[in-house]
């Protein structure tokens, strides 16, 4: 089975290529290198011992997508490509709406033309908005998203639901990620945010390695265990394996799955765990809440276990160790 992985040189895409290769799928990668580096390709070849065809194309160019489908007998698509920085999306909404929506619509239209109907979409827990209860289940309505990035995820879910309603020969799987963190144990691939990190774990990394002075903890007055924000952090390798299970086991039709550990931990708990596991100090200060943040969310991952046979295997300690290993390997 030949899988087209869009954004396959990115953080989650590259880890998914490794797991797909281990499961003996044939893989074609398309990536415009906006938020990834071409040398990830040789790292993937080093980890897997396999070579992968790379198209350095932008999915906003429909003719280029068609070239890929003309040259390869694609059986399924896993769609990671898209802009994903929350803060940037607030500053540049038009860039986010046009890029994330046009690229996805182009891809789906070419898939339809070539009768490729198996589609796995990289969605996000952010579509739940501020959930009524911290534990998120797939049958909850999508909530009020708090930034254009999250809104594009919710919009694309709606587009896919309407597509399926119009033609139920599509096999569509929406995977709602909670907070992807960590890195491959080899230290060769990991999270490589451009500039100052938005997300917590890469920021902790930069502070622990002295590249940034201290972590700003956005508020400690939330109604949570210690007042700081609670999230469900999932090791990126566990997340990648969830995509393989989705390709292998997703039932017919359109299905939605939470990919998370099922456990929430607070910012302070993560910082303390990171310091203990890696025997390093992470300086921090409490500052005001970040606009748009929610207090707490974590996954109910039982559907993914029941229908895909998937659950997380790595611990928060594994996450802290593998992330730090990558940061140091990066040098
Ligand atoms: C986690 C917690 C912050 C940074 C977003 C997107 C989601 C996904 C992951 C793309 C919160 C606190 C953070 C910092 C802090 N995006 N924090 N200081 O906001 O849960 O999710 O990123 O894949 O779709 O919505 O992740 O890591 O930014 O924040 O105190 O410097 O850490 O307040 O409680 P978030 P995050």
CSV table of C-alpha atoms and ligand atoms in Angstrom, one decimal:
chain,number,residue,atom,x,y,z
A,1,UNK,CA,0.0,0.0,0.0
A,2,UNK,CA,1.5,3.4,-1.0
A,3,UNK,CA,0.8,6.3,1.3
A,4,UNK,CA,1.3,10.0,0.5
A,5,UNK,CA,2.4,11.8,3.6
A,6,UNK,CA,1.9,15.6,3.3
A,7,UNK,CA,4.2,17.5,5.6
A,8,UNK,CA,6.2,14.4,5.9
A,9,UNK,CA,9.5,16.2,6.9
A,10,UNK,CA,7.7,18.0,9.8
A,11,UNK,CA,7.7,17.1,13.5
A,12,UNK,CA,4.8,14.6,13.5
A,13,UNK,CA,5.0,13.8,9.8
A,14,UNK,CA,8.6,12.6,10.1
A,15,UNK,CA,7.9,10.4,13.1
A,16,UNK,CA,4.9,8.9,11.3
A,17,UNK,CA,7.1,8.1,8.2
A,18,UNK,CA,9.4,6.1,10.5
A,19,UNK,CA,6.5,4.1,11.9
A,20,UNK,CA,4.9,3.6,8.5
A,21,UNK,CA,8.3,2.3,7.1
A,22,UNK,CA,8.6,-0.1,10.0
A,23,UNK,CA,5.1,-1.4,9.1
A,24,UNK,CA,6.4,-1.9,5.5
A,25,UNK,CA,4.2,0.7,3.8
A,26,UNK,CA,5.5,2.4,0.7
A,27,UNK,CA,5.8,6.1,1.3
A,28,UNK,CA,5.8,9.3,-0.8
A,29,UNK,CA,6.5,12.6,1.0
A,30,UNK,CA,5.4,16.0,-0.1
A,31,UNK,CA,6.7,19.0,1.9
A,32,UNK,CA,7.2,22.7,0.9
A,33,UNK,CA,9.9,23.1,3.7
A,34,UNK,CA,8.1,26.1,5.1
A,35,UNK,CA,8.4,24.7,8.7
A,36,UNK,CA,10.8,21.8,8.1
A,37,UNK,CA,14.3,21.1,6.9
A,38,UNK,CA,15.3,18.9,3.9
A,39,UNK,CA,18.1,17.2,5.9
A,40,UNK,CA,15.3,15.4,7.8
A,41,UNK,CA,15.0,13.1,4.7
A,42,UNK,CA,18.5,11.7,5.2
A,43,UNK,CA,17.8,11.3,8.9
A,44,UNK,CA,14.7,9.3,8.0
A,45,UNK,CA,16.8,7.1,5.7
A,46,UNK,CA,19.3,6.6,8.4
A,47,UNK,CA,16.7,5.6,11.0
A,48,UNK,CA,14.7,3.3,8.7
A,49,UNK,CA,17.4,2.1,6.2
A,50,UNK,CA,14.9,3.0,3.4
A,51,UNK,CA,14.7,5.7,0.8
A,52,UNK,CA,11.7,7.9,0.2
A,53,UNK,CA,10.6,9.9,-2.8
A,54,UNK,CA,10.3,13.6,-1.8
A,55,UNK,CA,8.3,16.2,-3.7
A,56,UNK,CA,9.2,19.7,-2.5
A,57,UNK,CA,5.9,21.1,-3.6
A,58,UNK,CA,3.4,23.5,-2.1
A,59,UNK,CA,-0.1,22.0,-1.8
A,60,UNK,CA,-1.6,25.4,-2.8
A,61,UNK,CA,-0.4,24.6,-6.3
A,62,UNK,CA,-3.0,22.1,-7.5
A,63,UNK,CA,-1.1,21.2,-10.7
A,64,UNK,CA,1.9,20.1,-8.6
A,65,UNK,CA,-0.3,17.8,-6.5
A,66,UNK,CA,-1.7,16.3,-9.7
A,67,UNK,CA,1.9,15.5,-10.9
A,68,UNK,CA,2.4,13.4,-7.7
A,69,UNK,CA,-0.8,11.4,-8.4
A,70,UNK,CA,0.1,11.0,-12.1
A,71,UNK,CA,3.6,9.6,-11.2
A,72,UNK,CA,2.6,7.4,-8.2
A,73,UNK,CA,-0.2,4.9,-7.6
A,74,UNK,CA,-1.3,6.5,-4.3
A,75,UNK,CA,-3.6,4.3,-2.1
A,76,UNK,CA,-4.1,6.6,0.9
A,77,UNK,CA,-3.1,10.1,2.2
A,78,UNK,CA,-2.1,11.2,5.6
A,79,UNK,CA,-2.4,15.0,5.7
A,80,UNK,CA,-0.1,16.8,8.1
A,81,UNK,CA,0.9,19.8,6.0
A,82,UNK,CA,-0.4,23.1,7.4
A,83,UNK,CA,0.6,26.2,9.4
A,84,UNK,CA,0.2,25.4,13.1
A,85,UNK,CA,1.5,28.2,15.3
A,86,UNK,CA,-1.3,29.6,17.5
A,87,UNK,CA,0.2,33.0,18.1
A,88,UNK,CA,1.2,33.5,14.4
A,89,UNK,CA,-2.3,32.6,13.4
A,90,UNK,CA,-3.7,35.4,15.5
A,91,UNK,CA,-1.3,37.9,13.8
A,92,UNK,CA,-1.8,36.5,10.3
A,93,UNK,CA,-5.3,35.0,10.0
A,94,UNK,CA,-5.6,35.4,6.2
A,95,UNK,CA,-2.3,33.5,5.7
A,96,UNK,CA,-3.7,30.7,7.9
A,97,UNK,CA,-7.1,30.5,6.3
A,98,UNK,CA,-5.9,30.6,2.7
A,99,UNK,CA,-2.9,28.2,3.3
A,100,UNK,CA,-4.6,25.6,5.5
A,101,UNK,CA,-7.9,25.6,3.6
A,102,UNK,CA,-6.8,25.9,0.0
A,103,UNK,CA,-4.1,23.3,0.4
A,104,UNK,CA,-6.6,20.8,1.8
A,105,UNK,CA,-9.3,21.5,-0.8
A,106,UNK,CA,-6.7,21.1,-3.6
A,107,UNK,CA,-5.6,17.8,-2.2
A,108,UNK,CA,-9.1,16.5,-1.8
A,109,UNK,CA,-10.1,17.5,-5.3
A,110,UNK,CA,-7.1,15.7,-6.8
A,111,UNK,CA,-7.8,12.7,-4.7
A,112,UNK,CA,-11.3,12.6,-5.9
A,113,UNK,CA,-10.2,13.0,-9.5
A,114,UNK,CA,-7.8,10.0,-9.1
A,115,UNK,CA,-10.4,8.0,-7.1
A,116,UNK,CA,-8.2,7.9,-4.0
A,117,UNK,CA,-10.7,8.0,-1.1
A,118,UNK,CA,-8.7,6.9,2.0
A,119,UNK,CA,-7.8,10.0,4.0
A,120,UNK,CA,-6.3,10.5,7.5
A,121,UNK,CA,-6.4,14.1,8.8
A,122,UNK,CA,-4.2,15.7,11.4
A,123,UNK,CA,-6.8,17.4,13.6
A,124,UNK,CA,-6.4,18.8,17.1
A,125,UNK,CA,-8.0,18.8,20.6
A,126,UNK,CA,-8.2,22.5,20.1
A,127,UNK,CA,-11.5,21.9,18.2
A,128,UNK,CA,-13.1,21.2,21.6
A,129,UNK,CA,-12.6,24.9,22.6
A,130,UNK,CA,-13.1,25.3,26.3
A,131,UNK,CA,-14.7,21.8,27.0
A,132,UNK,CA,-17.6,21.6,29.4
A,133,UNK,CA,-15.6,19.0,31.3
A,134,UNK,CA,-11.8,18.6,31.1
A,135,UNK,CA,-12.1,15.0,29.8
A,136,UNK,CA,-12.8,15.2,26.1
A,137,UNK,CA,-14.9,12.6,24.2
A,138,UNK,CA,-15.3,12.5,20.4
A,139,UNK,CA,-19.1,12.8,20.6
A,140,UNK,CA,-18.8,16.3,22.2
A,141,UNK,CA,-19.7,19.1,19.9
A,142,UNK,CA,-16.9,21.1,18.5
A,143,UNK,CA,-16.5,24.2,20.7
A,144,UNK,CA,-15.6,27.8,20.2
A,145,UNK,CA,-12.0,27.7,18.9
A,146,UNK,CA,-9.9,30.6,20.3
A,147,UNK,CA,-7.5,31.3,17.4
A,148,UNK,CA,-7.5,31.0,13.5
A,149,UNK,CA,-5.2,28.0,13.6
A,150,UNK,CA,-7.7,26.0,15.7
A,151,UNK,CA,-10.6,27.4,13.6
A,152,UNK,CA,-9.0,26.0,10.4
A,153,UNK,CA,-8.9,22.6,12.0
A,154,UNK,CA,-12.6,22.8,12.9
A,155,UNK,CA,-13.4,24.0,9.4
A,156,UNK,CA,-11.5,21.2,7.7
A,157,UNK,CA,-13.3,18.7,10.0
A,158,UNK,CA,-16.6,20.2,8.8
A,159,UNK,CA,-15.5,20.1,5.1
A,160,UNK,CA,-14.6,16.4,5.5
A,161,UNK,CA,-18.0,15.6,7.2
A,162,UNK,CA,-19.8,17.3,4.3
A,163,UNK,CA,-17.6,15.5,1.7
A,164,UNK,CA,-18.4,12.2,3.3
A,165,UNK,CA,-22.2,13.0,3.5
A,166,UNK,CA,-22.0,13.7,-0.3
A,167,UNK,CA,-20.1,10.5,-1.1
A,168,UNK,CA,-19.9,7.7,1.5
A,169,UNK,CA,-17.3,5.8,-0.6
A,170,UNK,CA,-14.7,8.0,1.2
A,171,UNK,CA,-12.9,6.5,4.2
A,172,UNK,CA,-12.0,9.4,6.4
A,173,UNK,CA,-10.3,9.4,9.8
A,174,UNK,CA,-10.0,12.5,11.9
A,175,UNK,CA,-7.3,12.2,14.5
A,176,UNK,CA,-7.6,14.8,17.3
A,177,UNK,CA,-4.1,15.2,18.9
A,178,UNK,CA,-3.7,16.5,22.4
A,179,UNK,CA,-0.3,17.9,23.1
A,180,UNK,CA,2.4,16.2,20.9
A,181,UNK,CA,5.9,16.4,22.6
A,182,UNK,CA,9.1,14.4,22.8
A,183,UNK,CA,11.4,13.0,20.1
A,184,UNK,CA,12.6,9.8,18.4
A,185,UNK,CA,15.0,7.9,20.8
A,186,UNK,CA,17.8,8.2,18.2
A,187,UNK,CA,17.9,12.0,18.8
A,188,UNK,CA,18.0,12.4,15.0
A,189,UNK,CA,14.5,13.8,14.6
A,190,UNK,CA,12.4,15.9,17.0
A,191,UNK,CA,10.5,19.2,17.4
A,192,UNK,CA,12.3,22.1,15.7
A,193,UNK,CA,10.2,25.2,16.0
A,194,UNK,CA,11.3,28.3,14.1
A,195,UNK,CA,12.3,31.1,16.4
A,196,UNK,CA,11.1,31.5,20.0
A,197,UNK,CA,8.9,28.5,20.8
A,198,UNK,CA,5.2,29.0,21.4
A,199,UNK,CA,4.7,25.7,23.0
A,200,UNK,CA,5.7,24.7,26.5
A,201,UNK,CA,8.0,21.7,26.0
A,202,UNK,CA,10.3,23.3,23.4
A,203,UNK,CA,10.5,26.4,25.6
A,204,UNK,CA,11.5,24.3,28.6
A,205,UNK,CA,14.2,22.8,26.4
A,206,UNK,CA,15.7,26.2,25.5
A,207,UNK,CA,15.7,27.3,29.2
A,208,UNK,CA,17.3,24.1,30.4
A,209,UNK,CA,20.0,24.4,27.8
A,210,UNK,CA,20.6,28.1,28.6
A,211,UNK,CA,19.5,29.4,25.2
A,212,UNK,CA,16.6,31.3,26.9
A,213,UNK,CA,16.8,32.8,30.4
A,214,UNK,CA,13.6,31.6,32.1
A,215,UNK,CA,10.3,30.0,31.4
A,216,UNK,CA,7.2,32.3,31.8
A,217,UNK,CA,4.4,30.2,33.3
A,218,UNK,CA,1.2,31.7,32.0
A,219,UNK,CA,-0.9,32.0,35.1
A,220,UNK,CA,-1.2,29.9,38.3
A,221,UNK,CA,-4.7,31.0,39.2
A,222,UNK,CA,-6.6,28.4,37.1
A,223,UNK,CA,-9.0,26.0,38.8
A,224,UNK,CA,-6.5,23.1,38.5
A,225,UNK,CA,-4.4,20.9,40.8
A,226,UNK,CA,-1.8,23.7,41.4
A,227,UNK,CA,-3.3,26.6,39.5
A,228,UNK,CA,-1.3,26.1,36.3
A,229,UNK,CA,-2.7,24.9,33.0
A,230,UNK,CA,-3.3,21.1,32.7
A,231,UNK,CA,-2.8,19.3,29.3
A,232,UNK,CA,-2.5,15.8,28.0
A,233,UNK,CA,1.0,15.4,26.7
A,234,UNK,CA,1.5,12.6,24.2
A,235,UNK,CA,4.9,11.2,23.0
A,236,UNK,CA,5.2,11.9,19.3
A,237,UNK,CA,6.2,8.3,18.7
A,238,UNK,CA,2.9,7.1,20.3
A,239,UNK,CA,1.1,9.6,18.1
A,240,UNK,CA,2.9,8.4,15.0
A,241,UNK,CA,1.9,4.8,15.8
A,242,UNK,CA,-1.7,6.0,16.1
A,243,UNK,CA,-1.6,7.0,12.4
A,244,UNK,CA,-0.3,3.5,11.4
A,245,UNK,CA,-3.2,1.9,13.4
A,246,UNK,CA,-5.6,4.3,11.7
A,247,UNK,CA,-4.4,3.3,8.2
A,248,UNK,CA,-4.5,-0.4,9.2
A,249,UNK,CA,-7.7,-0.6,11.2
A,250,UNK,CA,-10.0,2.4,10.8
A,251,UNK,CA,-13.5,1.1,10.0
A,252,UNK,CA,-15.3,2.3,6.8
A,253,UNK,CA,-16.9,5.7,6.8
A,254,UNK,CA,-15.9,8.8,8.7
A,255,UNK,CA,-14.5,8.2,12.2
A,256,UNK,CA,-13.0,10.5,14.8
A,257,UNK,CA,-10.5,9.5,17.4
A,258,UNK,CA,-8.8,11.3,20.3
A,259,UNK,CA,-5.0,10.6,20.4
A,260,UNK,CA,-3.9,11.3,23.9
A,261,UNK,CA,-2.6,9.5,27.1
A,262,UNK,CA,-5.9,10.1,28.9
A,263,UNK,CA,-4.1,11.8,31.7
A,264,UNK,CA,-3.6,15.6,32.3
A,265,UNK,CA,-0.6,17.1,34.0
A,266,UNK,CA,0.0,20.7,35.0
A,267,UNK,CA,2.8,23.0,33.8
A,268,UNK,CA,4.5,22.9,37.2
A,269,UNK,CA,4.2,19.1,37.3
A,270,UNK,CA,5.9,18.9,33.8
A,271,UNK,CA,8.7,21.2,34.8
A,272,UNK,CA,9.3,19.3,38.0
A,273,UNK,CA,9.3,15.9,36.1
A,274,UNK,CA,11.7,17.3,33.5
A,275,UNK,CA,14.1,18.6,36.1
A,276,UNK,CA,14.1,15.3,38.0
A,277,UNK,CA,14.5,13.0,34.9
A,278,UNK,CA,17.3,15.0,33.4
A,279,UNK,CA,18.9,16.4,36.5
A,280,UNK,CA,18.7,20.0,35.2
A,281,UNK,CA,17.2,23.2,36.6
A,282,UNK,CA,14.5,25.1,34.7
A,283,UNK,CA,14.2,28.7,35.9
A,284,UNK,CA,10.7,30.1,35.7
A,285,UNK,CA,8.5,33.0,36.8
A,286,UNK,CA,4.7,33.1,37.1
A,287,UNK,CA,3.2,35.8,34.7
A,288,UNK,CA,-0.3,36.7,33.6
A,289,UNK,CA,-2.5,34.2,31.8
A,290,UNK,CA,-2.0,33.9,28.0
A,291,UNK,CA,-5.2,35.1,26.1
A,292,UNK,CA,-7.1,32.2,24.6
A,293,UNK,CA,-5.7,29.5,27.0
A,294,UNK,CA,-8.1,27.1,28.6
A,295,UNK,CA,-7.6,25.8,32.1
A,296,UNK,CA,-7.6,22.0,31.5
A,297,UNK,CA,-8.2,19.4,28.9
A,298,UNK,CA,-7.2,15.8,28.5
A,299,UNK,CA,-8.3,12.9,26.2
A,300,UNK,CA,-10.7,10.1,26.7
A,301,UNK,CA,-8.8,7.7,24.4
A,302,UNK,CA,-11.0,4.7,24.8
A,303,UNK,CA,-12.5,4.8,21.3
A,304,UNK,CA,-9.0,4.6,19.7
A,305,UNK,CA,-8.2,1.6,21.9
A,306,UNK,CA,-11.5,-0.1,21.1
A,307,UNK,CA,-11.6,0.5,17.3
A,308,UNK,CA,-8.0,1.0,16.3
A,309,UNK,CA,-6.3,-1.1,19.0
A,310,UNK,CA,-4.1,1.9,19.9
A,311,UNK,CA,-3.1,3.4,23.2
A,312,UNK,CA,-0.1,5.4,24.4
A,313,UNK,CA,2.9,3.3,25.7
A,314,UNK,CA,5.4,6.0,26.7
A,315,UNK,CA,5.4,7.8,30.0
A,316,UNK,CA,5.9,11.5,30.8
A,317,UNK,CA,9.4,10.5,31.9
A,318,UNK,CA,10.1,9.0,28.5
A,319,UNK,CA,8.9,12.3,26.9
A,320,UNK,CA,11.2,14.4,29.1
A,321,UNK,CA,14.2,12.1,28.5
A,322,UNK,CA,13.7,11.8,24.7
A,323,UNK,CA,13.0,15.6,24.3
A,324,UNK,CA,16.2,16.4,26.2
A,325,UNK,CA,18.2,13.8,24.3
A,326,UNK,CA,17.1,15.5,21.0
A,327,UNK,CA,17.9,19.0,22.3
A,328,UNK,CA,21.5,17.9,23.2
A,329,UNK,CA,22.0,15.8,20.0
A,330,UNK,CA,21.0,19.0,18.1
A,331,UNK,CA,23.8,20.7,19.9
B,1,LIG,C1,0.6,24.2,27.2
B,1,LIG,C2,0.4,24.7,28.6
B,1,LIG,C3,0.1,27.1,28.6
B,1,LIG,C4,4.1,28.0,26.9
B,1,LIG,C5,-1.4,24.3,21.4
B,1,LIG,C6,-2.4,24.2,20.3
B,1,LIG,C7,-2.6,22.7,20.0
B,1,LIG,C8,-1.2,22.2,19.6
B,1,LIG,C9,-0.3,22.3,20.7
B,1,LIG,C10,-0.1,22.3,17.4
B,1,LIG,C11,-0.6,25.8,28.7
B,1,LIG,C12,1.5,26.7,29.2
B,1,LIG,C13,3.0,27.3,27.4
B,1,LIG,C14,4.9,28.8,27.8
B,1,LIG,C15,3.4,28.3,29.6
B,1,LIG,N1,-0.8,22.9,18.4
B,1,LIG,N2,2.6,27.5,28.7
B,1,LIG,N3,4.5,28.9,29.1
B,1,LIG,O1,-1.8,25.8,24.0
B,1,LIG,O2,-2.2,23.5,25.0
B,1,LIG,O3,-1.9,23.7,22.6
B,1,LIG,O4,-0.2,23.7,21.0
B,1,LIG,O5,0.2,21.2,17.2
B,1,LIG,O6,-3.5,22.5,18.9
B,1,LIG,O7,-3.7,24.6,20.7
B,1,LIG,O8,0.1,24.1,24.0
B,1,LIG,O9,2.4,24.1,24.8
B,1,LIG,O10,1.4,26.3,24.1
B,1,LIG,O11,0.7,25.3,26.2
B,1,LIG,O12,3.0,28.4,30.8
B,1,LIG,O13,5.9,29.5,27.4
B,1,LIG,O14,1.7,25.4,28.9
B,1,LIG,O15,-0.5,28.2,29.3
B,1,LIG,O16,-1.2,25.7,29.9
B,1,LIG,P1,-1.5,24.4,24.0
B,1,LIG,P2,1.2,25.0,24.7
